[in-house]
Structures are given as C-alpha cells and as structure tokens.
PDB file of C-alpha atoms in Angstrom:
ATOM      1  CA  MET A   1      55.663 113.293 -17.254  1.00 50.00           C
ATOM      2  CA  LYS A   2      55.437 117.061 -16.857  1.00 50.00           C
ATOM      3  CA  ARG A   3      55.794 116.648 -13.020  1.00 55.00           C
ATOM      4  CA  LEU A   4      59.003 114.693 -13.402  1.00 51.00           C
ATOM      5  CA  LEU A   5      60.579 117.259 -15.681  1.00 49.00           C
ATOM      6  CA  PRO A   6      61.685 119.668 -12.932  1.00 51.00           C
ATOM      7  CA  PHE A   7      63.368 116.881 -11.085  1.00 51.00           C
ATOM      8  CA  PHE A   8      65.404 115.939 -14.198  1.00 50.00           C
ATOM      9  CA  LEU A   9      66.450 119.542 -14.671  1.00 49.00           C
ATOM     10  CA  ILE A  10      67.518 119.885 -10.996  1.00 51.00           C
ATOM     11  CA  ALA A  11      69.489 116.624 -11.161  1.00 54.00           C
ATOM     12  CA  PHE A  12      71.157 117.706 -14.372  1.00 50.00           C
ATOM     13  CA  ALA A  13      72.184 120.998 -12.925  1.00 51.00           C
ATOM     14  CA  MET A  14      73.624 119.342  -9.805  1.00 53.00           C
ATOM     15  CA  LEU A  15      75.690 116.933 -11.971  1.00 51.00           C
ATOM     16  CA  SER A  16      76.837 119.823 -14.048  1.00 53.00           C
ATOM     17  CA  CYS A  17      78.018 121.763 -11.102  1.00 50.00           C
ATOM     18  CA  LYS A  18      79.705 118.748  -9.658  1.00 48.00           C
ATOM     19  CA  THR A  19      81.740 118.288 -12.923  1.00 49.00           C
ATOM     20  CA  ASP A  20      82.760 121.979 -12.843  1.00 49.00           C
ATOM     21  CA  ASP A  21      83.921 121.675  -9.284  1.00 52.00           C
ATOM     22  CA  GLU A  22      86.176 118.812 -10.086  1.00 54.00           C
ATOM     23  CA  ILE A  23      88.059 120.752 -12.912  1.00 57.00           C
ATOM     24  CA  THR A  24      91.382 121.663 -11.338  1.00 69.00           C
ATOM     25  CA  VAL A  25      94.513 123.415 -12.674  1.00 70.00           C
ATOM     26  CA  GLU A  26      97.777 121.858 -11.791  1.00 85.00           C
ATOM     27  CA  ALA A  27      99.905 124.205  -9.695  1.00 92.00           C
ATOM     28  CA  CYS A  28     103.013 125.685 -11.508  1.00 95.00           C
ATOM     29  CA  ALA A  29     106.026 123.722 -10.318  1.00 94.00           C
ATOM     30  CA  GLU A  30     109.233 125.341  -9.163  1.00 95.00           C
ATOM     31  CA  ALA A  31     112.428 125.086 -11.160  1.00 95.00           C
ATOM     32  CA  THR A  32     114.836 122.285 -10.386  1.00 95.00           C
ATOM     33  CA  ASP A  33     118.507 121.605 -10.738  1.00 96.00           C
ATOM     34  CA  VAL A  34     119.135 125.321 -10.408  1.00 97.00           C
ATOM     35  CA  GLN A  35     122.879 126.171 -10.783  1.00 96.00           C
ATOM     36  CA  ALA A  36     125.337 128.988 -11.569  1.00 97.00           C
ATOM     37  CA  THR A  37     127.957 128.265 -14.263  1.00 92.00           C
ATOM     38  CA  THR A  38     130.599 130.012 -16.235  1.00 93.00           C
ATOM     39  CA  ILE A  39     131.156 132.518 -13.282  1.00 97.00           C
ATOM     40  CA  GLY A  40     133.305 135.540 -14.309  1.00 96.00           C
ATOM     41  CA  ILE A  41     134.467 138.713 -12.903  1.00 96.00           C
ATOM     42  CA  ASP A  42     131.307 140.607 -13.792  1.00 97.00           C
ATOM     43  CA  GLN A  43     128.928 138.005 -15.317  1.00 97.00           C
ATOM     44  CA  VAL A  44     127.430 134.661 -14.601  1.00 98.00           C
ATOM     45  CA  SER A  45     125.341 132.053 -16.416  1.00 98.00           C
ATOM     46  CA  LEU A  46     122.359 130.627 -14.546  1.00 98.00           C
ATOM     47  CA  SER A  47     120.378 127.437 -15.665  1.00 97.00           C
ATOM     48  CA  TRP A  48     117.591 125.153 -14.300  1.00 97.00           C
ATOM     49  CA  ASN A  49     115.101 122.520 -15.370  1.00 96.00           C
ATOM     50  CA  HIS A  50     111.213 122.648 -15.661  1.00 96.00           C
ATOM     51  CA  ASP A  51     108.581 120.204 -16.584  1.00 93.00           C
ATOM     52  CA  ASN A  52     106.501 122.733 -18.379  1.00 94.00           C
ATOM     53  CA  ASP A  53     107.747 123.470 -21.966  1.00 92.00           C
ATOM     54  CA  ASP A  54     105.587 126.657 -22.148  1.00 93.00           C
ATOM     55  CA  ALA A  55     106.644 128.150 -18.861  1.00 96.00           C
ATOM     56  CA  THR A  56     108.530 131.427 -18.530  1.00 97.00           C
ATOM     57  CA  PHE A  57     110.676 132.494 -15.595  1.00 97.00           C
ATOM     58  CA  THR A  58     111.656 135.564 -13.549  1.00 97.00           C
ATOM     59  CA  VAL A  59     115.076 135.783 -11.836  1.00 98.00           C
ATOM     60  CA  GLU A  60     115.570 138.157  -8.902  1.00 98.00           C
ATOM     61  CA  TYR A  61     119.228 138.672  -7.882  1.00 98.00           C
ATOM     62  CA  GLY A  62     121.296 141.026  -5.695  1.00 98.00           C
ATOM     63  CA  PRO A  63     124.160 141.029  -3.121  1.00 98.00           C
ATOM     64  CA  SER A  64     123.845 138.247  -0.579  1.00 97.00           C
ATOM     65  CA  GLY A  65     121.396 138.996   2.158  1.00 96.00           C
ATOM     66  CA  PHE A  66     119.170 141.322   0.087  1.00 97.00           C
ATOM     67  CA  VAL A  67     115.435 141.430   0.835  1.00 96.00           C
ATOM     68  CA  PRO A  68     113.432 139.565  -1.878  1.00 95.00           C
ATOM     69  CA  GLY A  69     111.365 142.111  -3.789  1.00 95.00           C
ATOM     70  CA  THR A  70     114.200 144.749  -3.609  1.00 97.00           C
ATOM     71  CA  GLY A  71     116.533 143.056  -6.111  1.00 97.00           C
ATOM     72  CA  THR A  72     117.109 143.242  -9.736  1.00 98.00           C
ATOM     73  CA  PHE A  73     114.721 141.346 -11.982  1.00 98.00           C
ATOM     74  CA  LYS A  74     115.277 139.513 -15.288  1.00 97.00           C
ATOM     75  CA  ASP A  75     112.617 137.650 -17.278  1.00 97.00           C
ATOM     76  CA  THR A  76     113.332 134.806 -19.739  1.00 97.00           C
ATOM     77  CA  ASN A  77     111.361 132.309 -21.736  1.00 95.00           C
ATOM     78  CA  THR A  78     114.212 129.820 -21.695  1.00 96.00           C
ATOM     79  CA  ARG A  79     115.658 127.616 -18.952  1.00 96.00           C
ATOM     80  CA  SER A  80     118.741 129.833 -18.553  1.00 96.00           C
ATOM     81  CA  VAL A  81     119.762 133.433 -18.283  1.00 97.00           C
ATOM     82  CA  GLU A  82     122.945 135.572 -18.542  1.00 97.00           C
ATOM     83  CA  LEU A  83     123.594 138.147 -15.854  1.00 98.00           C
ATOM     84  CA  SER A  84     126.212 140.959 -16.492  1.00 97.00           C
ATOM     85  CA  GLY A  85     127.309 144.140 -15.022  1.00 97.00           C
ATOM     86  CA  LEU A  86     128.100 142.411 -11.671  1.00 98.00           C
ATOM     87  CA  SER A  87     130.711 143.502  -9.176  1.00 97.00           C
ATOM     88  CA  ALA A  88     134.001 141.581  -8.977  1.00 96.00           C
ATOM     89  CA  GLY A  89     134.690 139.380  -5.840  1.00 95.00           C
ATOM     90  CA  THR A  90     131.086 139.674  -4.617  1.00 96.00           C
ATOM     91  CA  ASN A  91     128.722 137.151  -3.174  1.00 97.00           C
ATOM     92  CA  TYR A  92     125.218 137.292  -4.766  1.00 98.00           C
ATOM     93  CA  ASP A  93     121.882 135.596  -3.975  1.00 98.00           C
ATOM     94  CA  PHE A  94     119.272 134.725  -6.535  1.00 98.00           C
ATOM     95  CA  TYR A  95     115.751 133.314  -6.783  1.00 98.00           C
ATOM     96  CA  VAL A  96     113.882 131.727  -9.714  1.00 97.00           C
ATOM     97  CA  GLN A  97     110.094 131.907 -10.060  1.00 97.00           C
ATOM     98  CA  SER A  98     108.194 129.833 -12.707  1.00 97.00           C
ATOM     99  CA  ILE A  99     105.274 131.326 -14.681  1.00 97.00           C
ATOM    100  CA  CYS A 100     103.022 128.713 -16.156  1.00 96.00           C
ATOM    101  CA  SER A 101     100.193 131.271 -17.029  1.00 93.00           C
ATOM    102  CA  THR A 102      99.004 134.719 -16.085  1.00 88.00           C
ATOM    103  CA  ASN A 103      97.207 133.398 -12.956  1.00 91.00           C
ATOM    104  CA  ASN A 104      99.452 130.267 -12.283  1.00 95.00           C
ATOM    105  CA  THR A 105     102.911 131.023 -10.885  1.00 95.00           C
ATOM    106  CA  SER A 106     105.098 128.988  -8.691  1.00 95.00           C
ATOM    107  CA  MET A 107     106.239 129.968  -5.305  1.00 92.00           C
ATOM    108  CA  GLN A 108     109.614 131.815  -5.100  1.00 89.00           C
ATOM    109  CA  SER A 109     112.496 129.247  -5.082  1.00 93.00           C
ATOM    110  CA  ALA A 110     114.901 128.712  -2.289  1.00 95.00           C
ATOM    111  CA  THR A 111     117.925 130.961  -2.085  1.00 97.00           C
ATOM    112  CA  PHE A 112     120.724 130.159  -4.408  1.00 97.00           C
ATOM    113  CA  SER A 113     124.052 131.800  -4.424  1.00 98.00           C
ATOM    114  CA  PHE A 114     127.330 132.410  -6.412  1.00 98.00           C
ATOM    115  CA  THR A 115     130.458 134.493  -6.031  1.00 97.00           C
ATOM    116  CA  THR A 116     132.032 136.324  -8.960  1.00 97.00           C
ATOM    117  CA  MET A 117     135.760 136.094  -9.666  1.00 97.00           C
ATOM    118  CA  PRO A 118     138.199 138.604  -8.039  1.00 97.00           C
ATOM    119  CA  PRO A 119     139.326 141.620 -10.066  1.00 97.00           C
ATOM    120  CA  LEU A 120     142.313 141.202 -12.238  1.00 97.00           C
ATOM    121  CA  VAL A 121     145.830 142.131 -11.034  1.00 98.00           C
ATOM    122  CA  VAL A 122     146.569 145.724 -11.833  1.00 97.00           C
ATOM    123  CA  ALA A 123     150.063 146.053 -13.543  1.00 97.00           C
ATOM    124  CA  GLN A 124     150.864 149.546 -12.264  1.00 96.00           C
ATOM    125  CA  PHE A 125     151.968 151.127  -8.965  1.00 97.00           C
ATOM    126  CA  THR A 126     149.016 152.307  -7.088  1.00 97.00           C
ATOM    127  CA  SER A 127     148.725 154.381  -3.923  1.00 96.00           C
ATOM    128  CA  ASN A 128     147.718 151.357  -1.833  1.00 96.00           C
ATOM    129  CA  LEU A 129     149.048 147.807  -2.174  1.00 97.00           C
ATOM    130  CA  SER A 130     145.422 146.526  -1.914  1.00 96.00           C
ATOM    131  CA  ASP A 131     144.549 148.274  -5.205  1.00 96.00           C
ATOM    132  CA  MET A 132     146.965 146.150  -7.088  1.00 97.00           C
ATOM    133  CA  ASN A 133     144.555 143.069  -6.543  1.00 97.00           C
ATOM    134  CA  LEU A 134     147.412 140.684  -5.757  1.00 98.00           C
ATOM    135  CA  TYR A 135     145.396 139.439  -2.751  1.00 97.00           C
ATOM    136  CA  VAL A 136     141.857 138.561  -1.909  1.00 95.00           C
ATOM    137  CA  GLY A 137     140.097 138.795   1.462  1.00 92.00           C
ATOM    138  CA  LYS A 138     141.899 140.557   4.324  1.00 93.00           C
ATOM    139  CA  LEU A 139     145.289 142.072   3.224  1.00 94.00           C
ATOM    140  CA  LYS A 140     147.036 140.984   6.434  1.00 94.00           C
ATOM    141  CA  ASP A 141     146.113 137.362   5.649  1.00 95.00           C
ATOM    142  CA  LEU A 142     148.311 137.374   2.380  1.00 96.00           C
ATOM    143  CA  GLU A 143     145.755 135.258   0.673  1.00 96.00           C
ATOM    144  CA  GLN A 144     146.937 135.238  -2.917  1.00 97.00           C
ATOM    145  CA  SER A 145     144.670 136.103  -5.894  1.00 97.00           C
ATOM    146  CA  PRO A 146     143.749 133.167  -8.178  1.00 96.00           C
ATOM    147  CA  TYR A 147     145.512 135.042 -10.945  1.00 97.00           C
ATOM    148  CA  THR A 148     148.921 134.817  -9.231  1.00 97.00           C
ATOM    149  CA  ILE A 149     151.438 131.936  -9.152  1.00 96.00           C
ATOM    150  CA  PRO A 150     153.512 131.192  -6.102  1.00 97.00           C
ATOM    151  CA  TYR A 151     157.161 130.470  -6.638  1.00 94.00           C
ATOM    152  CA  ASP A 152     160.393 129.995  -4.579  1.00 92.00           C
ATOM    153  CA  LEU A 153     164.108 129.954  -5.284  1.00 89.00           C
ATOM    154  CA  ALA A 154     166.372 126.961  -5.227  1.00 85.00           C
ATOM    155  CA  THR A 155     168.943 129.011  -3.141  1.00 85.00           C
ATOM    156  CA  PRO A 156     167.114 131.841  -1.354  1.00 82.00           C
ATOM    157  CA  LEU A 157     169.183 134.465   0.454  1.00 84.00           C
ATOM    158  CA  PHE A 158     169.173 134.632   4.247  1.00 85.00           C
ATOM    159  CA  THR A 159     167.194 137.659   5.456  1.00 87.00           C
ATOM    160  CA  ASP A 160     167.365 137.654   9.246  1.00 88.00           C
ATOM    161  CA  TYR A 161     165.055 134.519   9.605  1.00 90.00           C
ATOM    162  CA  ALA A 162     162.177 136.416   7.717  1.00 93.00           C
ATOM    163  CA  HIS A 163     159.719 134.341   5.706  1.00 95.00           C
ATOM    164  CA  LYS A 164     159.104 135.419   2.152  1.00 96.00           C
ATOM    165  CA  GLN A 165     156.058 135.028  -0.089  1.00 97.00           C
ATOM    166  CA  ARG A 166     156.799 135.300  -3.844  1.00 98.00           C
ATOM    167  CA  LEU A 167     154.084 135.724  -6.428  1.00 98.00           C
ATOM    168  CA  ILE A 168     154.026 136.115 -10.161  1.00 98.00           C
ATOM    169  CA  ALA A 169     151.032 137.456 -12.095  1.00 98.00           C
ATOM    170  CA  LEU A 170     151.077 137.215 -15.930  1.00 97.00           C
ATOM    171  CA  PRO A 171     148.732 139.307 -17.953  1.00 96.00           C
ATOM    172  CA  PRO A 172     145.588 137.565 -19.081  1.00 94.00           C
ATOM    173  CA  GLY A 173     146.065 135.261 -22.015  1.00 93.00           C
ATOM    174  CA  GLU A 174     149.891 135.557 -21.945  1.00 94.00           C
ATOM    175  CA  LYS A 175     152.688 133.183 -20.924  1.00 91.00           C
ATOM    176  CA  MET A 176     156.345 133.460 -20.220  1.00 89.00           C
ATOM    177  CA  THR A 177     159.004 131.804 -22.652  1.00 89.00           C
ATOM    178  CA  TYR A 178     162.571 130.944 -22.211  1.00 86.00           C
ATOM    179  CA  ILE A 179     165.723 132.507 -23.797  1.00 85.00           C
ATOM    180  CA  ASP A 180     169.373 131.863 -23.865  1.00 78.00           C
ATOM    181  CA  GLU A 181     170.316 129.329 -21.201  1.00 74.00           C
ATOM    182  CA  GLY A 182     166.684 128.661 -20.170  1.00 76.00           C
ATOM    183  CA  LEU A 183     166.117 132.038 -18.407  1.00 81.00           C
ATOM    184  CA  PRO A 184     162.535 133.019 -18.323  1.00 88.00           C
ATOM    185  CA  ASP A 185     161.354 135.923 -20.620  1.00 92.00           C
ATOM    186  CA  PHE A 186     158.278 137.551 -19.154  1.00 95.00           C
ATOM    187  CA  PRO A 187     155.709 139.444 -21.214  1.00 96.00           C
ATOM    188  CA  ASP A 188     155.022 143.225 -20.627  1.00 97.00           C
ATOM    189  CA  ASN A 189     152.727 143.882 -17.701  1.00 97.00           C
ATOM    190  CA  THR A 190     154.023 140.934 -15.627  1.00 98.00           C
ATOM    191  CA  VAL A 191     153.962 141.601 -11.911  1.00 98.00           C
ATOM    192  CA  ILE A 192     156.344 139.923  -9.495  1.00 98.00           C
ATOM    193  CA  SER A 193     155.988 140.468  -5.797  1.00 98.00           C
ATOM    194  CA  LYS A 194     158.058 139.456  -2.753  1.00 97.00           C
ATOM    195  CA  THR A 195     156.705 139.985   0.849  1.00 98.00           C
ATOM    196  CA  PHE A 196     158.731 139.675   3.966  1.00 97.00           C
ATOM    197  CA  TYR A 197     157.108 138.679   7.149  1.00 97.00           C
ATOM    198  CA  TYR A 198     157.474 136.942  10.511  1.00 96.00           C
ATOM    199  CA  TYR A 199     154.969 134.687  12.313  1.00 95.00           C
ATOM    200  CA  ASN A 200     153.847 136.177  15.631  1.00 94.00           C
ATOM    201  CA  ASP A 201     154.407 132.692  16.997  1.00 93.00           C
ATOM    202  CA  GLU A 202     156.451 130.246  15.075  1.00 92.00           C
ATOM    203  CA  ASN A 203     154.784 127.460  16.798  1.00 93.00           C
ATOM    204  CA  ASP A 204     151.265 128.702  16.078  1.00 93.00           C
ATOM    205  CA  HIS A 205     150.924 130.200  12.718  1.00 91.00           C
ATOM    206  CA  SER A 206     147.248 130.917  13.329  1.00 91.00           C
ATOM    207  CA  ALA A 207     148.409 133.686  15.634  1.00 92.00           C
ATOM    208  CA  GLY A 208     148.960 135.897  12.468  1.00 92.00           C
ATOM    209  CA  LYS A 209     151.892 137.464  10.862  1.00 94.00           C
ATOM    210  CA  HIS A 210     153.994 140.548  11.312  1.00 96.00           C
ATOM    211  CA  ILE A 211     154.487 141.843   7.832  1.00 97.00           C
ATOM    212  CA  ILE A 212     157.498 144.062   7.060  1.00 97.00           C
ATOM    213  CA  GLU A 213     157.511 145.014   3.342  1.00 97.00           C
ATOM    214  CA  THR A 214     156.295 143.930  -0.085  1.00 98.00           C
ATOM    215  CA  ARG A 215     158.606 144.683  -3.056  1.00 98.00           C
ATOM    216  CA  ILE A 216     157.055 144.777  -6.599  1.00 98.00           C
ATOM    217  CA  LEU A 217     158.638 144.376 -10.070  1.00 98.00           C
ATOM    218  CA  ILE A 218     156.460 145.311 -13.036  1.00 98.00           C
ATOM    219  CA  LYS A 219     157.615 144.902 -16.701  1.00 97.00           C
ATOM    220  CA  ILE A 220     156.710 147.926 -18.708  1.00 96.00           C
ATOM    221  CA  ASN A 221     157.764 148.429 -22.262  1.00 96.00           C
ATOM    222  CA  GLY A 222     160.449 145.757 -21.926  1.00 95.00           C
ATOM    223  CA  ALA A 223     161.971 147.186 -18.758  1.00 96.00           C
ATOM    224  CA  TRP A 224     161.548 146.265 -15.113  1.00 97.00           C
ATOM    225  CA  GLN A 225     160.330 148.906 -12.789  1.00 97.00           C
ATOM    226  CA  LEU A 226     160.693 148.505  -8.993  1.00 96.00           C
ATOM    227  CA  GLY A 227     158.559 149.736  -6.136  1.00 96.00           C
ATOM    228  CA  SER A 228     158.180 148.856  -2.476  1.00 96.00           C
ATOM    229  CA  TYR A 229     155.250 149.013  -0.086  1.00 97.00           C
ATOM    230  CA  HIS A 230     156.012 149.212   3.809  1.00 96.00           C
ATOM    231  CA  TRP A 231     153.445 147.795   6.013  1.00 95.00           C
TER     232      TRP A 231
END
C-alpha cells in the first residue's frame, strides 16, 4: 500500500493541474448598437449596449482622422455618455472600449462618427459675410444654413435676368406673427438676405455661379437696418 501512495499523489496532482488549466475567463465583449443622438451645436449624446451589467467604458473622441491614443478620453459606468465643449459644424470620430475587469478589457471598437450642428446665424453686420453663418460649406456654393428658411415673392421684380436667393433666419425659439391685413411681423434679431447671382452656364448649373451681391436686413430694436456685401 505504501508503494502505491506516491502514484495516487502524482495522479491527483495531474488531475488538479488539468482542472486549473481548463478554467478560462470569457473575453470582454465590445459594445454594440453604438450611436450618436441628440446632436447639438457643441454637445452630443452617445449610447450603446453591452451584455455585462458590471462593465465600465472608456470613450475616446476627437476631430475626424485623429490618431487613437491622442484624443480626449471620458470614462463612464453606464451605457451612455454626454460630450460637451465641442466645436460647431465639425466632424468627430469616437471609439468605445469595454472594461469588464482590471485585466479584462475589450478591443477598441470600430470608428464611429458624428457631425455637430452648424453655428447659429449672427444677427449683426460682420466684417465678412461668412461670419454671419447664413451658409454652410463653401460660401460660393450658397448652401443655406439649416437655421434659415428660403422664400420667394409672388411677383418678383426683373433684375436684368439675375437669379435671387432669398432667406429668412428667425432668432432661436421665436416665430413671426401677422398684423393688420396679414402682413408678417418679425421678432427682433430676424435676419433677411437676398443674394443676386448668375449661373456661369445656364444649361449646366454644376459649372458654378457668378455672385454679384448679398443684401441684408436685420431687425434691431423694432427697426430694420440695411447692409450690403459685394462679392
């Protein structure tokens, strides 16, 4: 019996080692259903799903194309995060990394992106038309800001065959009312613009525009003030 004891001890040790080797820790999964919602001028809400209720997360973000590891980091123990202090009208990339434990983190997620809203229209005459924020993108494209409303006249005046782009920008949270015979009454800080231009090729509008002038009306303290920007 004494001779067999060493063999039992060796077999027990081998079985014990095998059991230890088979103990594995499930890898921390990546976040799923990642999305950007409630995008504003300088803030955004990010959210995602994860199958580990105890997981925490690190979000890294920065202007589109930034190198991972050089961005801004924000930690959270929930499945969402609010980012603020962003630049208006800017494309951003972000990554989400899941942390299941100190030594068990997920791979960095794929790249996700969002674009903040453009800046608000400025209700004052600026040195450059571009600083009024009536347009987004390249100024020469006359791509209107989402805060402006295009309008036209039932009986426009003839202006030597020039085209006219007319825009109204009401101050945030305000609306126009009607007075007398249905004439519109605009709130203070309303901006109205009219831009005169010709197409370089009337048969091919993609050839661009030759822009002549942009006239601006701004209602300040109940009175309209007029300005003009020549291109």
